[in-house]
PDB file of C-alpha atoms and ligand atoms in Angstrom:
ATOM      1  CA  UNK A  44    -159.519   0.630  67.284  1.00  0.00           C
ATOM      2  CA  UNK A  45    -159.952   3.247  70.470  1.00  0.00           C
ATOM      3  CA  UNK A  46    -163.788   3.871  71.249  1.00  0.00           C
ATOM      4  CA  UNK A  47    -164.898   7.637  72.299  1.00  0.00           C
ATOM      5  CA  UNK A  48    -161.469   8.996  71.388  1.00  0.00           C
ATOM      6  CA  UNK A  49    -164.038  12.477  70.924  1.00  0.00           C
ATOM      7  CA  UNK A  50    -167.277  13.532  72.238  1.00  0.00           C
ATOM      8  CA  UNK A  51    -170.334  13.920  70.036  1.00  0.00           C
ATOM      9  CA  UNK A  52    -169.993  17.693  70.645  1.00  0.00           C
ATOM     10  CA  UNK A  53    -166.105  17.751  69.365  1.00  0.00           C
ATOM     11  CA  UNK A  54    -167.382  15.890  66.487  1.00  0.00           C
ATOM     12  CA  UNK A  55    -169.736  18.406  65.308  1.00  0.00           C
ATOM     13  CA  UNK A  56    -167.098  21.171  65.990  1.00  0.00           C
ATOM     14  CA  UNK A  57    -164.802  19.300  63.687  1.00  0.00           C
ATOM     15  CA  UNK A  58    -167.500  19.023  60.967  1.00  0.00           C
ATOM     16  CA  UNK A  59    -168.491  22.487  61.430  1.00  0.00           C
ATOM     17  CA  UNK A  60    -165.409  23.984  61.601  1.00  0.00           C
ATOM     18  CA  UNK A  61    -163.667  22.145  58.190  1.00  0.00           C
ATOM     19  CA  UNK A  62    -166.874  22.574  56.188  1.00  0.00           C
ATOM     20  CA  UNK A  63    -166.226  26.430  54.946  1.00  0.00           C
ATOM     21  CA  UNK A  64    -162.572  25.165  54.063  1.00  0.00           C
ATOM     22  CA  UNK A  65    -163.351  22.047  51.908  1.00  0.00           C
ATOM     23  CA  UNK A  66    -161.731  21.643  48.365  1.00  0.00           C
ATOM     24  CA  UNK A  67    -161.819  18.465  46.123  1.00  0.00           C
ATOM     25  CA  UNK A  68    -159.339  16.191  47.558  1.00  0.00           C
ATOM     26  CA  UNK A  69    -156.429  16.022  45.147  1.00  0.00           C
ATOM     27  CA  UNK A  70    -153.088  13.931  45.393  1.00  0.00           C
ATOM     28  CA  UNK A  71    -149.326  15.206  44.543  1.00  0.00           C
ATOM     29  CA  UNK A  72    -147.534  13.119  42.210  1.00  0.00           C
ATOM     30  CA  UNK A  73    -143.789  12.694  42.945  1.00  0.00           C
ATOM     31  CA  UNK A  74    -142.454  15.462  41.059  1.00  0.00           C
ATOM     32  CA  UNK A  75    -144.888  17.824  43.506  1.00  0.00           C
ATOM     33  CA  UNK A  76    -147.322  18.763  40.925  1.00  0.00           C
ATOM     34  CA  UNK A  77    -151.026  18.547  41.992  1.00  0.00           C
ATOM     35  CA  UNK A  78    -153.954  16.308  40.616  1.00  0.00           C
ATOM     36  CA  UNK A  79    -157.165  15.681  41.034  1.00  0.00           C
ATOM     37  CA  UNK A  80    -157.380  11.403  41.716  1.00  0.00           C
ATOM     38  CA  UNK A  81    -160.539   9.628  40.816  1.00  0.00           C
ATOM     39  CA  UNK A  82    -159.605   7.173  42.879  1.00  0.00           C
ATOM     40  CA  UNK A  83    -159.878   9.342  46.237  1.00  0.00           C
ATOM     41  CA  UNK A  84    -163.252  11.098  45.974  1.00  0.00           C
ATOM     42  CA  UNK A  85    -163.763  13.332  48.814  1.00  0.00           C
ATOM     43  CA  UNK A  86    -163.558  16.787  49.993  1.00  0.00           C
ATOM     44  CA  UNK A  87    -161.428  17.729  52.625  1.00  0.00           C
ATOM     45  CA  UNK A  88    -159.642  20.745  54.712  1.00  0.00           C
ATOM     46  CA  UNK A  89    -156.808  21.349  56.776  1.00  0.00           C
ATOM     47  CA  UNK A  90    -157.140  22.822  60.195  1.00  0.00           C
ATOM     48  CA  UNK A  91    -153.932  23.316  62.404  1.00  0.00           C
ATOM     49  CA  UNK A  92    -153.129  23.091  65.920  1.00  0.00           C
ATOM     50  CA  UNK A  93    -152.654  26.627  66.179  1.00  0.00           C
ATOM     51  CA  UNK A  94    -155.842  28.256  64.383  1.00  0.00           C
ATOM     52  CA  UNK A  95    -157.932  26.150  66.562  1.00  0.00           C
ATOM     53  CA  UNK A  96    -157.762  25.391  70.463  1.00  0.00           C
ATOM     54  CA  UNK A  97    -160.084  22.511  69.796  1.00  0.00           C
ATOM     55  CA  UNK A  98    -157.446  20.857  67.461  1.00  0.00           C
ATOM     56  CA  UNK A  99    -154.305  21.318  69.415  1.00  0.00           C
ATOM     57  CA  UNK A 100    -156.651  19.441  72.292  1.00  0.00           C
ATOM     58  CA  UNK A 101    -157.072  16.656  69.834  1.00  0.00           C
ATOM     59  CA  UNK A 102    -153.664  16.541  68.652  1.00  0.00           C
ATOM     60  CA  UNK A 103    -152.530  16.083  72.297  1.00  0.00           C
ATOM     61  CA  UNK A 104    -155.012  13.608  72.789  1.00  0.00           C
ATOM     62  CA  UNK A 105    -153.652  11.495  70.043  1.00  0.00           C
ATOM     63  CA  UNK A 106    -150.033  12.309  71.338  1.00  0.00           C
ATOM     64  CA  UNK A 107    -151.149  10.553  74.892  1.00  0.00           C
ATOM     65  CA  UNK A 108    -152.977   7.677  73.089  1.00  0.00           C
ATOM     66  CA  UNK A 109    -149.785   6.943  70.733  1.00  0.00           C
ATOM     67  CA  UNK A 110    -146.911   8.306  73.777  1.00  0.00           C
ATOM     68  CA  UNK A 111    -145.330   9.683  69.971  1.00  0.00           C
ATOM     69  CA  UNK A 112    -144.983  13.503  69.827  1.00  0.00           C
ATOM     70  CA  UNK A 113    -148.147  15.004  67.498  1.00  0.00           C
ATOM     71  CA  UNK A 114    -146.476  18.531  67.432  1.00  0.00           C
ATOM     72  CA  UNK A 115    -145.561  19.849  64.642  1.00  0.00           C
ATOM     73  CA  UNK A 116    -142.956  19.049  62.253  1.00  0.00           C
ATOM     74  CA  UNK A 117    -143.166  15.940  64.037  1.00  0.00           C
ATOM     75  CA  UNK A 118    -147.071  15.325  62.771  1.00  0.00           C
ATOM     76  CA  UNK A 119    -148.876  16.655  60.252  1.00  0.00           C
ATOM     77  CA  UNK A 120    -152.178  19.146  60.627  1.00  0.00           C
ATOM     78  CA  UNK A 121    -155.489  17.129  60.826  1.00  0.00           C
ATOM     79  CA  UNK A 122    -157.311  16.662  57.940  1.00  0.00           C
ATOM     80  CA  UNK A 123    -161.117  16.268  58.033  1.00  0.00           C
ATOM     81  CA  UNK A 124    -162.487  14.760  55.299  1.00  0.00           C
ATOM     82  CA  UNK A 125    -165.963  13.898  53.875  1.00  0.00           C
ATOM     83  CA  UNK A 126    -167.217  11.465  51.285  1.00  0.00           C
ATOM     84  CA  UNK A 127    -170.629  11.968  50.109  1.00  0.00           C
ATOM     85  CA  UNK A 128    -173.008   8.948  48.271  1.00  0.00           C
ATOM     86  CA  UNK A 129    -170.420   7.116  45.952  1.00  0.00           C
ATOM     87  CA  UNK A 130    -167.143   8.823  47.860  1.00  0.00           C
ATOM     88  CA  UNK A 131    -164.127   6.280  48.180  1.00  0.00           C
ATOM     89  CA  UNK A 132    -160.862   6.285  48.196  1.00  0.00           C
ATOM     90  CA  UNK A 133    -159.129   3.127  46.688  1.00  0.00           C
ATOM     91  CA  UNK A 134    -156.744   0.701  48.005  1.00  0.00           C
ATOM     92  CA  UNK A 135    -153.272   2.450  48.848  1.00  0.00           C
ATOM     93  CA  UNK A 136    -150.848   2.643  51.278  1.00  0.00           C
ATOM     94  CA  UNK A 137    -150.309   5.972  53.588  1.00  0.00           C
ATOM     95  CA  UNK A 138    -146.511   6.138  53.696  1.00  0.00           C
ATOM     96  CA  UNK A 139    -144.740   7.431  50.534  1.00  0.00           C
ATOM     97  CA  UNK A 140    -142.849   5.041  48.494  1.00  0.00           C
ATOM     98  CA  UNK A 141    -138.850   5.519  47.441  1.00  0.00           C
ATOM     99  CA  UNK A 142    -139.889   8.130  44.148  1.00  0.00           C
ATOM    100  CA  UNK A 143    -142.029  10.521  46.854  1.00  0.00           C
ATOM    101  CA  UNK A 144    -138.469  10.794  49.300  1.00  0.00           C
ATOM    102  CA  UNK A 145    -138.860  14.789  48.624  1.00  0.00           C
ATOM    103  CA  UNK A 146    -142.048  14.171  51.170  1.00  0.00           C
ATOM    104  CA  UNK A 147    -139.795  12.660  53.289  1.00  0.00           C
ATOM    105  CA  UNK A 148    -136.990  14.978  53.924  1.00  0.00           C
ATOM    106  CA  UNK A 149    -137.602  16.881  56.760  1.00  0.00           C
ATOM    107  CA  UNK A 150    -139.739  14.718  59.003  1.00  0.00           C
ATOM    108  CA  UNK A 151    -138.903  11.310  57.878  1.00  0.00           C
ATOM    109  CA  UNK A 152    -142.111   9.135  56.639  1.00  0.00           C
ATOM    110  CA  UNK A 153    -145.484   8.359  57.875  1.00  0.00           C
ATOM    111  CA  UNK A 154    -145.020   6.822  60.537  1.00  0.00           C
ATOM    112  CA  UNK A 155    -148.688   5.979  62.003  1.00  0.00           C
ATOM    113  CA  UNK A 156    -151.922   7.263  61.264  1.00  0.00           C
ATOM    114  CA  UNK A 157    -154.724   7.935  63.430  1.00  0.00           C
ATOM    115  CA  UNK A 158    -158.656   8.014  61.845  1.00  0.00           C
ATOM    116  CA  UNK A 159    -161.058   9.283  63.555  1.00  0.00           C
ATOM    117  CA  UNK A 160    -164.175   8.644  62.778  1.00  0.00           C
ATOM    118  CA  UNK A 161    -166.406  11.593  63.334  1.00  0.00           C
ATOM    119  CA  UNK A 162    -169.805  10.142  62.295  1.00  0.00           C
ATOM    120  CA  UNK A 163    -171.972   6.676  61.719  1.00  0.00           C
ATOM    121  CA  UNK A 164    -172.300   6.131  58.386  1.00  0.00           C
ATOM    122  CA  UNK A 165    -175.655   4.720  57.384  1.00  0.00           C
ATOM    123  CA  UNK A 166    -174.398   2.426  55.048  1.00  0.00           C
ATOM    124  CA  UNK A 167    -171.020   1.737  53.275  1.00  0.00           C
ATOM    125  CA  UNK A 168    -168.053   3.490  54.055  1.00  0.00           C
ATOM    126  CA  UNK A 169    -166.058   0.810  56.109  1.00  0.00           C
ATOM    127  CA  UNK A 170    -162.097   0.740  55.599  1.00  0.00           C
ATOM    128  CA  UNK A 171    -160.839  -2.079  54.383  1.00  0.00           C
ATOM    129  CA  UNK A 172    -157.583  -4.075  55.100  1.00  0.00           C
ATOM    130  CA  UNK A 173    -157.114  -6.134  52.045  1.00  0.00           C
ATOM    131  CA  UNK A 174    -154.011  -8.232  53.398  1.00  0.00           C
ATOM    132  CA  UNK A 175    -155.504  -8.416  56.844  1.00  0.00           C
ATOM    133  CA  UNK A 176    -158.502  -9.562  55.951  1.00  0.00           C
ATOM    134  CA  UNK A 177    -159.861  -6.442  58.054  1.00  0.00           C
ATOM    135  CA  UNK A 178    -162.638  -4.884  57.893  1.00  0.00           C
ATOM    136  CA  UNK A 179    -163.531  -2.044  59.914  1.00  0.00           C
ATOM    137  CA  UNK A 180    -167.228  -0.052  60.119  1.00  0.00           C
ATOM    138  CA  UNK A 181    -167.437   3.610  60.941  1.00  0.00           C
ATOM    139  CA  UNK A 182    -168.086   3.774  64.569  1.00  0.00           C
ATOM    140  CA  UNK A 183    -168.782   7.358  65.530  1.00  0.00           C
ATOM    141  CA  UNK A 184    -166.418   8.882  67.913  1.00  0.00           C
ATOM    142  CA  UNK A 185    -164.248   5.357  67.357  1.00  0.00           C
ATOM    143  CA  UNK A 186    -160.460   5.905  65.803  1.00  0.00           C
ATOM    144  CA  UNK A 187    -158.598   3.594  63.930  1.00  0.00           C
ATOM    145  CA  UNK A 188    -154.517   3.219  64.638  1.00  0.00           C
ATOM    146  CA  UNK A 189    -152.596   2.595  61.751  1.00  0.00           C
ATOM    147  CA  UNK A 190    -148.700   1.441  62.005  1.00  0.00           C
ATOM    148  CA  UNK A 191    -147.536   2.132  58.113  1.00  0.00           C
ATOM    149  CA  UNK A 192    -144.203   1.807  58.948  1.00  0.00           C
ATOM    150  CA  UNK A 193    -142.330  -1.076  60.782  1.00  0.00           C
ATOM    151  CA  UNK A 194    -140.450  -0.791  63.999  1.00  0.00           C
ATOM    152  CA  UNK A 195    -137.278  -0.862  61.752  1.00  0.00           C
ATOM    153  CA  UNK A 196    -138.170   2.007  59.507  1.00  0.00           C
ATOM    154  CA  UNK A 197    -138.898  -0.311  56.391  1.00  0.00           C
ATOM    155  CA  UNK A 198    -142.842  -0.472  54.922  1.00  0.00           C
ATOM    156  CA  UNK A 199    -144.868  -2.090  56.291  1.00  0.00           C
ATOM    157  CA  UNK A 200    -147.318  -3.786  53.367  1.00  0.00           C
ATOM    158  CA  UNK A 201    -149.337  -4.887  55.597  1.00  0.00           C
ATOM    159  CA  UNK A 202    -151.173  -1.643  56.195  1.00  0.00           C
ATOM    160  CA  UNK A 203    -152.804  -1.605  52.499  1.00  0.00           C
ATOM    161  CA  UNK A 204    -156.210  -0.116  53.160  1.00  0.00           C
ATOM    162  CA  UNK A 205    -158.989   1.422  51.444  1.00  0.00           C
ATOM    163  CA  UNK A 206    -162.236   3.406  52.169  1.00  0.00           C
ATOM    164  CA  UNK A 207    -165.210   1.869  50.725  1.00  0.00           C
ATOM    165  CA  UNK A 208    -167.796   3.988  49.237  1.00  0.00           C
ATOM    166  CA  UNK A 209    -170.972   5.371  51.248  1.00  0.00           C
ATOM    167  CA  UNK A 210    -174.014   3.644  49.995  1.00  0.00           C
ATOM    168  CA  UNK A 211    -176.320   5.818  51.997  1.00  0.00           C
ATOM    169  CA  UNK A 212    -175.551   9.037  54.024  1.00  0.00           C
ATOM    170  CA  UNK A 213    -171.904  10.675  54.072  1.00  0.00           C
ATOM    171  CA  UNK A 214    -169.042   9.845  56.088  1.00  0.00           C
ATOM    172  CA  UNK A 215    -166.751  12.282  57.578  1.00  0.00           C
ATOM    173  CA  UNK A 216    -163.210  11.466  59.428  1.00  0.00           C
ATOM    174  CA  UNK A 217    -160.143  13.370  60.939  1.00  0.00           C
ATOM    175  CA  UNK A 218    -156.961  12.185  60.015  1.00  0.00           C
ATOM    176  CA  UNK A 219    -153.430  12.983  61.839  1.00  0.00           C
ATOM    177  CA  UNK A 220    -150.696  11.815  60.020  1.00  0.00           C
ATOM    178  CA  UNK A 221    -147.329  10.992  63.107  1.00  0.00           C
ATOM    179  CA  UNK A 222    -143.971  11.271  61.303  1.00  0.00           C
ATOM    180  CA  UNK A 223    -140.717   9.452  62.375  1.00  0.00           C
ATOM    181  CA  UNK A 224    -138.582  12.296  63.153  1.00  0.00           C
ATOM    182  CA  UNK A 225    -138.966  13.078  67.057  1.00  0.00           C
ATOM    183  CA  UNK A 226    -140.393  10.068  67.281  1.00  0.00           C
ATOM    184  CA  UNK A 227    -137.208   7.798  66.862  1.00  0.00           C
ATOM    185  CA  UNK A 228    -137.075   7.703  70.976  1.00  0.00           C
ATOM    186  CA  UNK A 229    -140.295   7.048  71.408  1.00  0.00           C
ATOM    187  CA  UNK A 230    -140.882   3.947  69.598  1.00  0.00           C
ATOM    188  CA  UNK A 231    -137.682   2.832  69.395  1.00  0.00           C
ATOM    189  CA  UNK A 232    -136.315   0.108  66.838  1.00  0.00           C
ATOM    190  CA  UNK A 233    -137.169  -3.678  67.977  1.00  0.00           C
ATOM    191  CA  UNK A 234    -134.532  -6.864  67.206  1.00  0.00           C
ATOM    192  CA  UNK A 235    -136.988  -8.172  65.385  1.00  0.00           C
ATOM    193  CA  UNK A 236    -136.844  -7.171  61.971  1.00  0.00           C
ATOM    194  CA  UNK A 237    -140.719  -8.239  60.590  1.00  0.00           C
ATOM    195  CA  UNK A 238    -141.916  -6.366  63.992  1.00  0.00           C
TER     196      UNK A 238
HETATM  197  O1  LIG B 549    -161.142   8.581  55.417  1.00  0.00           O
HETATM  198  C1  LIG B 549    -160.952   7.387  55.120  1.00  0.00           C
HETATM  199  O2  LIG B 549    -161.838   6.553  55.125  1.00  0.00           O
HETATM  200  C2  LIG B 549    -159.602   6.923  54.718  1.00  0.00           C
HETATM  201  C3  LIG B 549    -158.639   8.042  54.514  1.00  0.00           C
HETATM  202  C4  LIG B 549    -157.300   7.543  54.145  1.00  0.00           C
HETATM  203  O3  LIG B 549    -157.002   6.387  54.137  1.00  0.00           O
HETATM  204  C5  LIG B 549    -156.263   8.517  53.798  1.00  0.00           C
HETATM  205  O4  LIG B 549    -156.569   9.707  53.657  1.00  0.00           O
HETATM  206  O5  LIG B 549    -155.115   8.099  53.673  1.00  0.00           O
HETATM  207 FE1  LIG B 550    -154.939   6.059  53.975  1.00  0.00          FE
END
């Protein structure tokens, strides 16, 4: 976990600025089509690097955090979410699984993610590492570095998490997904195979 990663001000820009574009959060399955997934009960919005100064500042910020490249096609756009009262998101992993490969074709998986967390949650809201027997609160302005994928390439199980619901208040976070491709120099493969 990184402390002040943002400032309270870039916080409140993020929230401000992904409010107007918020839909229901919905999931693809693996043929594409889209769904609406009771188990991830949020609303969130896209905002790319290029629509927003702001965001290609934070993007680079998470490139010199990570030393991986956050530019596009090499990361994904950041996605702000928000979960109001009851908003989860159940146990799941963030890198997509053999039947999803079509997600995977032109940047290679999800590699890391980085969550930031862009306010304190009154209660609830922590995310949870079931097979780490991690728990971690919503510290404002705090971000949470995920490695879904092994140094190899292969899963990594281990990164099994879920977003436990807000019991009082909401809880907002910024998510920037780091793919492999462009990245294959920059954390390079380890001779350790569990690593
Ligand atoms: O926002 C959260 O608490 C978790 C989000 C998450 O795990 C995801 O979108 O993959
Ligand atoms: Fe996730």
């Amino acid at each position: 976990m990184y402390h002040d990663v943002i400032t309270q001000k870039e916080a409140k820009k993020f929230r401000t600025v992904a409010f107007p574009r918020f839909k229901r959060s919905t999931s693809m399955d693996d043929q594409g089509l889209v769904y609406i997934d009771k188990y991830a009960v949020s609303e969130k919005g896209v905002i790319t690097d290029a629509e927003e100064p702001f965001i290609a500042k934070m993007s680079r910020r998470v490139g010199q955090l990570t030393g991986l490249s956050t530019e596009l096609p090499h990361a994904e756009p950041i996605m702000v979410l928000n979960y109001g009262l009851g908003g989860a998101i159940q146990h799941h992993l963030d890198y997509f699984a053999e039947v999803y490969h079509r997600y995977t074709a032109i940047d290679g998986n999800r590699m890391m993610t980085f969550l930031t967390y862009l306010n304190e949650v009154e209660a609830g809201g922590a995310i949870v590492f079931p097979e780490i027997d991690l728990i971690t609160p919503a510290v404002q302005n705090a971000a949470l570095l995920v490695q879904n994928l092994k140094k190899s390439g292969d899963y990594e199980p281990l990164s099994l998490h879920a977003g436990c619901p807000v019991l009082m208040g909401s809880k907002w976070t910024a998510v920037k997904w780091i793919r492999e491709y462009g990245n294959e120099f920059k954390r390079p493969c380890s001779l350790s195979p569990d690593e």
